[in-house]
Tab-separated table of C-alpha atoms in Angstrom:
chain	number	residue	atom	x	y	z
A	1	MET	CA	-54.021	-7.329	23.102
A	2	PRO	CA	-56.034	-8.084	19.921
A	3	GLU	CA	-54.283	-7.426	16.637
A	4	SER	CA	-55.709	-4.825	14.271
A	5	ASP	CA	-57.901	-5.794	11.333
A	6	ALA	CA	-55.197	-4.408	9.029
A	7	ASP	CA	-52.512	-6.643	10.564
A	8	LEU	CA	-54.745	-9.726	10.336
A	9	ARG	CA	-55.482	-8.872	6.733
A	10	ALA	CA	-51.792	-8.501	5.846
A	11	ALA	CA	-51.006	-11.918	7.349
A	12	SER	CA	-53.989	-13.419	5.521
A	13	GLU	CA	-52.758	-11.958	2.238
A	14	THR	CA	-49.429	-13.730	2.735
A	15	ALA	CA	-51.133	-17.048	3.509
A	16	VAL	CA	-53.695	-16.955	0.701
A	17	ARG	CA	-51.837	-15.225	-2.110
A	18	GLN	CA	-48.159	-16.060	-1.498
A	19	CYS	CA	-48.011	-19.389	0.342
A	20	LEU	CA	-51.159	-20.982	-1.092
A	21	ASP	CA	-51.108	-19.102	-4.415
A	22	LEU	CA	-54.888	-19.443	-4.619
A	23	GLN	CA	-56.339	-19.079	-8.119
A	24	PRO	CA	-59.740	-17.623	-9.178
A	25	ASP	CA	-60.989	-20.962	-10.514
A	26	GLU	CA	-60.214	-22.888	-7.320
A	27	SER	CA	-62.307	-23.765	-4.284
A	28	LEU	CA	-61.035	-23.043	-0.781
A	29	VAL	CA	-62.298	-24.105	2.646
A	30	VAL	CA	-61.318	-22.295	5.827
A	31	VAL	CA	-61.636	-24.643	8.819
A	32	THR	CA	-61.757	-22.881	12.163
A	33	ASP	CA	-63.333	-23.124	15.601
A	34	ASP	CA	-65.059	-20.924	18.132
A	35	LYS	CA	-61.771	-19.687	19.641
A	36	ARG	CA	-60.017	-18.839	16.354
A	37	GLU	CA	-62.962	-17.306	14.515
A	38	ARG	CA	-61.404	-13.867	13.950
A	39	ILE	CA	-58.383	-15.367	12.179
A	40	GLY	CA	-60.646	-17.669	10.186
A	41	GLU	CA	-62.827	-14.780	9.086
A	42	ALA	CA	-59.778	-12.742	7.993
A	43	LEU	CA	-58.559	-15.622	5.825
A	44	TYR	CA	-62.043	-16.169	4.417
A	45	GLU	CA	-62.388	-12.499	3.512
A	46	VAL	CA	-59.126	-12.454	1.533
A	47	ALA	CA	-59.895	-15.802	-0.119
A	48	GLY	CA	-63.302	-14.485	-1.159
A	49	GLU	CA	-61.587	-11.677	-3.050
A	50	VAL	CA	-59.636	-14.239	-5.085
A	51	THR	CA	-62.303	-16.873	-5.753
A	52	ASP	CA	-66.092	-17.048	-5.727
A	53	ASP	CA	-65.833	-20.573	-4.286
A	54	ALA	CA	-64.646	-19.851	-0.744
A	55	THR	CA	-66.297	-21.473	2.280
A	56	ILE	CA	-65.763	-21.256	6.033
A	57	VAL	CA	-66.686	-24.068	8.437
A	58	ARG	CA	-66.553	-23.719	12.205
A	59	TYR	CA	-66.870	-26.280	14.983
A	60	PRO	CA	-66.219	-26.428	18.752
A	61	PRO	CA	-62.527	-26.767	19.683
A	62	GLY	CA	-61.258	-30.329	20.026
A	63	ASN	CA	-59.956	-31.796	23.259
A	64	GLN	CA	-56.501	-32.888	22.091
A	65	HIS	CA	-53.977	-32.165	19.359
A	66	GLY	CA	-54.369	-34.784	16.645
A	67	GLU	CA	-58.029	-35.476	17.439
A	68	GLU	CA	-60.132	-36.026	14.323
A	69	PRO	CA	-62.535	-33.213	13.369
A	70	PRO	CA	-66.261	-33.876	12.845
A	71	ALA	CA	-67.066	-35.892	9.713
A	72	PRO	CA	-68.603	-32.949	7.803
A	73	VAL	CA	-65.398	-30.953	8.339
A	74	ALA	CA	-63.276	-33.835	7.048
A	75	ALA	CA	-65.556	-34.141	4.011
A	76	ALA	CA	-65.229	-30.430	3.248
A	77	MET	CA	-61.419	-30.619	3.428
A	78	LYS	CA	-61.321	-33.620	1.107
A	79	SER	CA	-63.577	-32.083	-1.550
A	80	CYS	CA	-61.849	-28.698	-2.016
A	81	ASP	CA	-58.846	-27.573	-4.022
A	82	ALA	CA	-57.245	-25.827	-1.050
A	83	PHE	CA	-57.762	-25.432	2.693
A	84	LEU	CA	-56.513	-23.313	5.581
A	85	ALA	CA	-57.147	-24.525	9.128
A	86	PRO	CA	-56.589	-22.064	11.991
A	87	THR	CA	-57.746	-24.203	14.932
A	88	THR	CA	-57.176	-24.450	18.663
A	89	LYS	CA	-56.116	-28.099	18.476
A	90	SER	CA	-53.903	-29.368	15.683
A	91	LEU	CA	-55.340	-31.047	12.587
A	92	SER	CA	-51.859	-31.595	11.131
A	93	HIS	CA	-51.564	-35.235	12.154
A	94	THR	CA	-55.146	-36.343	11.480
A	95	ARG	CA	-56.597	-38.735	8.925
A	96	ALA	CA	-58.842	-35.888	7.781
A	97	ARG	CA	-55.858	-33.771	6.769
A	98	GLY	CA	-53.999	-36.710	5.245
A	99	ASP	CA	-57.028	-37.882	3.276
A	100	ALA	CA	-57.583	-34.362	1.948
A	101	CYS	CA	-54.029	-34.152	0.618
A	102	ASP	CA	-54.207	-37.694	-0.784
A	103	ALA	CA	-57.297	-36.555	-2.703
A	104	GLY	CA	-55.302	-33.683	-4.215
A	105	ALA	CA	-56.249	-30.819	-1.913
A	106	ARG	CA	-53.389	-28.628	-0.768
A	107	GLY	CA	-53.314	-26.538	2.333
A	108	ALA	CA	-51.960	-25.499	5.671
A	109	THR	CA	-52.889	-26.043	9.272
A	110	LEU	CA	-52.340	-23.293	11.848
A	111	PRO	CA	-52.666	-25.257	15.098
A	112	GLY	CA	-53.018	-23.287	18.320
A	113	ILE	CA	-52.563	-20.084	16.362
A	114	THR	CA	-53.001	-16.801	18.205
A	115	GLU	CA	-53.478	-13.424	16.592
A	116	GLU	CA	-49.991	-12.373	17.729
A	117	VAL	CA	-48.342	-15.494	16.309
A	118	PHE	CA	-50.385	-15.215	13.119
A	119	VAL	CA	-49.259	-11.661	12.495
A	120	THR	CA	-45.645	-12.225	13.609
A	121	GLY	CA	-45.141	-15.605	11.959
A	122	LEU	CA	-46.528	-14.668	8.547
A	123	ASP	CA	-44.241	-11.630	8.396
A	124	ALA	CA	-41.348	-13.773	7.176
A	125	ASP	CA	-38.965	-14.186	4.251
A	126	TYR	CA	-40.256	-17.440	2.816
A	127	ASP	CA	-37.524	-17.563	0.175
A	128	ALA	CA	-34.944	-17.632	2.990
A	129	ILE	CA	-36.922	-20.303	4.828
A	130	TYR	CA	-36.912	-22.433	1.679
A	131	ASP	CA	-33.145	-22.026	1.221
A	132	HIS	CA	-32.307	-22.912	4.844
A	133	SER	CA	-34.611	-25.934	4.714
A	134	ALA	CA	-32.984	-27.155	1.503
A	135	ALA	CA	-29.533	-26.797	3.044
A	136	MET	CA	-30.560	-28.810	6.105
A	137	LEU	CA	-32.056	-31.559	3.929
A	138	ASP	CA	-28.747	-31.777	2.086
A	139	ALA	CA	-26.913	-32.107	5.415
A	140	VAL	CA	-29.045	-34.790	7.084
A	141	GLY	CA	-31.326	-36.300	4.447
A	142	ASP	CA	-29.171	-39.309	3.545
A	143	ALA	CA	-27.784	-40.039	7.005
A	144	ASP	CA	-28.696	-43.392	8.529
A	145	GLU	CA	-28.443	-42.030	12.080
A	146	LEU	CA	-28.994	-38.643	13.638
A	147	ARG	CA	-27.736	-37.888	17.141
A	148	VAL	CA	-28.843	-34.882	19.204
A	149	THR	CA	-27.056	-33.742	22.364
A	150	THR	CA	-27.285	-30.755	24.706
A	151	GLU	CA	-25.449	-29.585	27.801
A	152	LYS	CA	-28.657	-30.140	29.783
A	153	GLY	CA	-28.651	-33.904	29.276
A	154	THR	CA	-30.127	-34.655	25.886
A	155	ASP	CA	-28.362	-37.547	24.166
A	156	ILE	CA	-30.601	-39.401	21.782
A	157	THR	CA	-29.981	-41.240	18.518
A	158	PHE	CA	-32.568	-41.609	15.764
A	159	VAL	CA	-32.504	-44.325	13.099
A	160	ARG	CA	-33.919	-43.227	9.752
A	161	GLY	CA	-34.651	-46.678	8.332
A	162	ASP	CA	-36.623	-46.346	5.110
A	163	ARG	CA	-38.274	-43.092	6.212
A	164	GLU	CA	-37.734	-39.792	4.390
A	165	TRP	CA	-37.092	-36.310	5.759
A	166	LEU	CA	-39.794	-33.800	4.844
A	167	ALA	CA	-39.670	-30.014	4.647
A	168	ASP	CA	-42.237	-27.473	5.815
A	169	THR	CA	-41.373	-24.272	3.956
A	170	GLY	CA	-44.741	-22.566	3.517
A	171	ALA	CA	-44.743	-23.290	-0.227
A	172	ILE	CA	-48.086	-25.001	-0.851
A	173	ALA	CA	-48.905	-24.233	-4.480
A	174	ALA	CA	-48.665	-27.847	-5.712
A	175	ALA	CA	-51.666	-30.189	-5.580
A	176	GLY	CA	-51.577	-32.390	-2.479
A	177	SER	CA	-48.891	-30.319	-0.753
A	178	PHE	CA	-49.109	-29.495	2.931
A	179	SER	CA	-47.484	-27.123	5.396
A	180	ASN	CA	-47.859	-25.614	8.804
A	181	LEU	CA	-48.147	-21.856	8.911
A	182	PRO	CA	-46.059	-20.187	10.199
A	183	ALA	CA	-43.520	-22.446	8.460
A	184	GLY	CA	-39.856	-23.325	8.690
A	185	GLU	CA	-38.686	-26.827	9.601
A	186	ILE	CA	-37.490	-30.154	8.293
A	187	PHE	CA	-38.734	-33.265	10.062
A	188	LEU	CA	-38.562	-37.044	10.113
A	189	SER	CA	-40.677	-39.804	11.575
A	190	PRO	CA	-37.796	-42.086	12.595
A	191	ALA	CA	-37.880	-45.858	12.286
A	192	SER	CA	-36.537	-46.021	15.849
A	193	ALA	CA	-34.821	-43.981	18.558
A	194	THR	CA	-33.018	-44.603	21.822
A	195	GLY	CA	-31.690	-42.242	24.460
A	196	THR	CA	-32.711	-39.267	26.590
A	197	TYR	CA	-34.102	-35.890	25.609
A	198	VAL	CA	-34.586	-32.870	27.832
A	199	VAL	CA	-37.094	-30.212	26.806
A	200	ASP	CA	-36.125	-26.743	28.013
A	201	GLY	CA	-38.082	-24.586	25.558
A	202	THR	CA	-41.800	-24.928	24.879
A	203	MET	CA	-44.131	-27.880	25.404
A	204	MET	CA	-47.844	-28.057	25.977
A	205	PRO	CA	-49.704	-27.954	28.287
A	206	HIS	CA	-47.083	-25.749	29.956
A	207	GLY	CA	-46.178	-23.388	27.121
A	208	LEU	CA	-42.825	-21.649	27.462
A	209	LEU	CA	-40.907	-23.229	30.335
A	210	ASP	CA	-39.429	-21.016	33.016
A	211	GLU	CA	-35.655	-20.728	33.017
A	212	GLY	CA	-34.194	-23.752	34.783
A	213	ARG	CA	-37.288	-25.905	34.326
A	214	GLU	CA	-36.667	-29.052	32.296
A	215	LEU	CA	-38.833	-31.959	31.159
A	216	ARG	CA	-36.988	-35.273	30.852
A	217	PHE	CA	-37.953	-38.198	28.615
A	218	GLU	CA	-36.348	-41.624	28.316
A	219	VAL	CA	-36.679	-43.470	25.006
A	220	GLU	CA	-35.933	-47.076	24.123
A	221	ASP	CA	-36.400	-48.786	20.757
A	222	GLY	CA	-38.705	-46.066	19.473
A	223	TYR	CA	-40.951	-45.748	22.528
A	224	VAL	CA	-40.967	-43.299	25.417
A	225	THR	CA	-40.450	-45.296	28.590
A	226	GLU	CA	-40.233	-42.553	31.238
A	227	ILE	CA	-41.754	-39.044	31.465
A	228	SER	CA	-40.664	-36.756	34.298
A	229	ASP	CA	-43.659	-34.400	34.081
A	230	ASP	CA	-46.963	-35.471	35.664
A	231	ASP	CA	-49.241	-33.478	33.349
A	232	ILE	CA	-47.676	-34.781	30.157
A	233	ARG	CA	-47.543	-38.320	31.528
A	234	GLU	CA	-51.259	-38.155	32.275
A	235	GLN	CA	-52.029	-37.031	28.710
A	236	VAL	CA	-50.074	-39.941	27.265
A	237	GLU	CA	-51.597	-42.422	29.710
A	238	ALA	CA	-55.085	-41.247	28.758
A	239	ALA	CA	-54.290	-41.796	25.085
A	240	ALA	CA	-52.833	-45.214	25.910
A	241	GLU	CA	-56.201	-46.283	27.293
A	242	GLU	CA	-57.492	-45.886	23.732
A	243	VAL	CA	-54.567	-47.083	21.575
A	244	GLY	CA	-52.159	-48.869	23.931
A	245	ASP	CA	-48.412	-48.515	23.455
A	246	ASP	CA	-48.845	-46.465	20.269
A	247	ALA	CA	-49.436	-43.440	22.513
A	248	TYR	CA	-45.781	-43.740	23.621
A	249	ASN	CA	-44.434	-43.776	20.066
A	250	LEU	CA	-41.414	-41.517	19.444
A	251	ALA	CA	-43.066	-39.805	16.516
A	252	GLU	CA	-40.811	-37.054	15.194
A	253	ILE	CA	-37.470	-35.331	15.146
A	254	GLY	CA	-37.564	-31.838	13.653
A	255	ILE	CA	-35.048	-29.053	13.023
A	256	GLY	CA	-36.156	-25.399	12.901
A	257	THR	CA	-35.174	-23.361	9.835
A	258	ASN	CA	-37.012	-20.043	10.284
A	259	VAL	CA	-34.271	-17.490	10.994
A	260	GLY	CA	-36.919	-14.835	11.551
A	261	VAL	CA	-37.975	-16.424	14.846
A	262	THR	CA	-35.502	-14.876	17.263
A	263	ASP	CA	-37.180	-15.740	20.579
A	264	LEU	CA	-39.395	-18.532	21.856
A	265	VAL	CA	-42.817	-17.181	22.791
A	266	GLY	CA	-44.637	-20.217	24.186
A	267	SER	CA	-46.438	-21.229	20.991
A	268	VAL	CA	-45.403	-24.693	19.777
A	269	LEU	CA	-46.528	-23.749	16.280
A	270	LEU	CA	-44.051	-20.880	16.097
A	271	ASP	CA	-41.317	-22.043	18.469
A	272	GLU	CA	-40.711	-25.393	16.730
A	273	LYS	CA	-39.785	-23.394	13.620
A	274	ALA	CA	-37.114	-21.330	15.410
A	275	ALA	CA	-33.735	-21.702	13.716
A	276	GLY	CA	-31.141	-23.345	15.931
A	277	THR	CA	-33.661	-25.500	17.810
A	278	VAL	CA	-34.701	-29.134	17.621
A	279	HIS	CA	-38.106	-30.533	18.520
A	280	ILE	CA	-39.095	-34.073	19.381
A	281	ALA	CA	-42.666	-35.381	19.490
A	282	ILE	CA	-44.582	-38.230	21.075
A	283	GLY	CA	-47.596	-40.018	19.593
A	284	ASP	CA	-49.054	-39.932	16.098
A	285	ASP	CA	-46.781	-40.024	13.067
A	286	ALA	CA	-49.057	-41.426	10.350
A	287	GLY	CA	-49.376	-37.992	8.756
A	288	ILE	CA	-45.608	-37.447	8.484
A	289	GLY	CA	-44.353	-40.700	7.030
A	290	GLY	CA	-44.831	-43.108	9.911
A	291	ASP	CA	-47.371	-45.827	10.609
A	292	THR	CA	-48.636	-45.059	14.113
A	293	ASP	CA	-52.179	-43.811	14.689
A	294	ALA	CA	-52.596	-42.097	18.048
A	295	PRO	CA	-54.959	-39.370	19.308
A	296	LEU	CA	-52.120	-37.022	20.311
A	297	HIS	CA	-48.932	-35.471	18.987
A	298	LEU	CA	-46.894	-33.679	21.661
A	299	ASP	CA	-43.917	-31.596	20.508
A	300	GLY	CA	-41.181	-30.443	22.861
A	301	ILE	CA	-38.685	-27.764	21.783
A	302	ILE	CA	-35.030	-28.104	22.750
A	303	ARG	CA	-32.693	-25.104	22.863
A	304	GLU	CA	-29.056	-25.010	21.719
A	305	PRO	CA	-28.716	-28.599	20.484
A	306	THR	CA	-25.728	-30.136	18.751
A	307	VAL	CA	-26.739	-32.372	15.845
A	308	TYR	CA	-24.640	-35.122	14.262
A	309	ALA	CA	-25.474	-36.856	10.977
A	310	ASP	CA	-23.690	-40.211	10.816
A	311	GLY	CA	-21.185	-38.850	13.318
A	312	GLU	CA	-20.500	-35.559	11.549
A	313	GLU	CA	-21.569	-32.346	13.296
A	314	VAL	CA	-24.151	-30.350	11.334
A	315	ASP	CA	-24.190	-26.552	11.158
A	316	LEU	CA	-27.701	-25.443	12.103
A	317	PRO	CA	-29.214	-22.205	10.789
A	318	GLN	CA	-29.159	-19.455	13.381
A	319	PRO	CA	-31.526	-16.486	13.904
């Protein structure tokens, strides 16, 4: 059921005025596509009430998360002070987004956003999200190894190397800063990883997995070596035809810190932020501190994990 104009406006107010803290003398670009136009227009309308230099650009939806947008879209992102990108396929891990932030633009991507997730996810206590994220960074940030286990078979160890944990808190007022919206996670592109992880929450293209359904992945020396699911395996194999083994890169370990997300709904964007969950991704990590360029970034959410930092169990935030 479509959300009301009033609800879309309220969520847009949070994004533009609170998270982005847009100023009257700044330029803003809303990047959207044909399937997310109503959300894009709501953001553009609110931005236009703050600044006279607001623009909206729209293009056909991409084919894969992490696929680069058209060159004119990338140029618009790089030349503005701030951007918001509600799109069907994620721009988070693209050169276009990274180049924009390197040039000083700040902004947020809203990959795969739906009107329901937009309204629900932006109705959050972002001060609490910041505090929980800071606490998790204190707990794991300096650890050389992070181990994740679950009763369903996950047992995987990540090596930090010289990589740094990053936080996605929704606070994007500083030049060059970046966040997903809705926000609420800390994440690392590990130097390496070995073990098994079992996704029992949400993962595209399936969305929210039925109870009892599990997707199993084997990882060795930082690369995924076995994928139990045919659809996901085919996506990775297709990407491998373009970039080789980089498509199998173990790209990310993330910990959700948004205590306002009480249930998984089938949206990776929202579900990976759920407090008490872990997510692990395959593919591109160049936009999050790694060095692998790949045309995909596939997150899988894991319920009820136990996390150890250098052998010590970590208390995860809970909804």
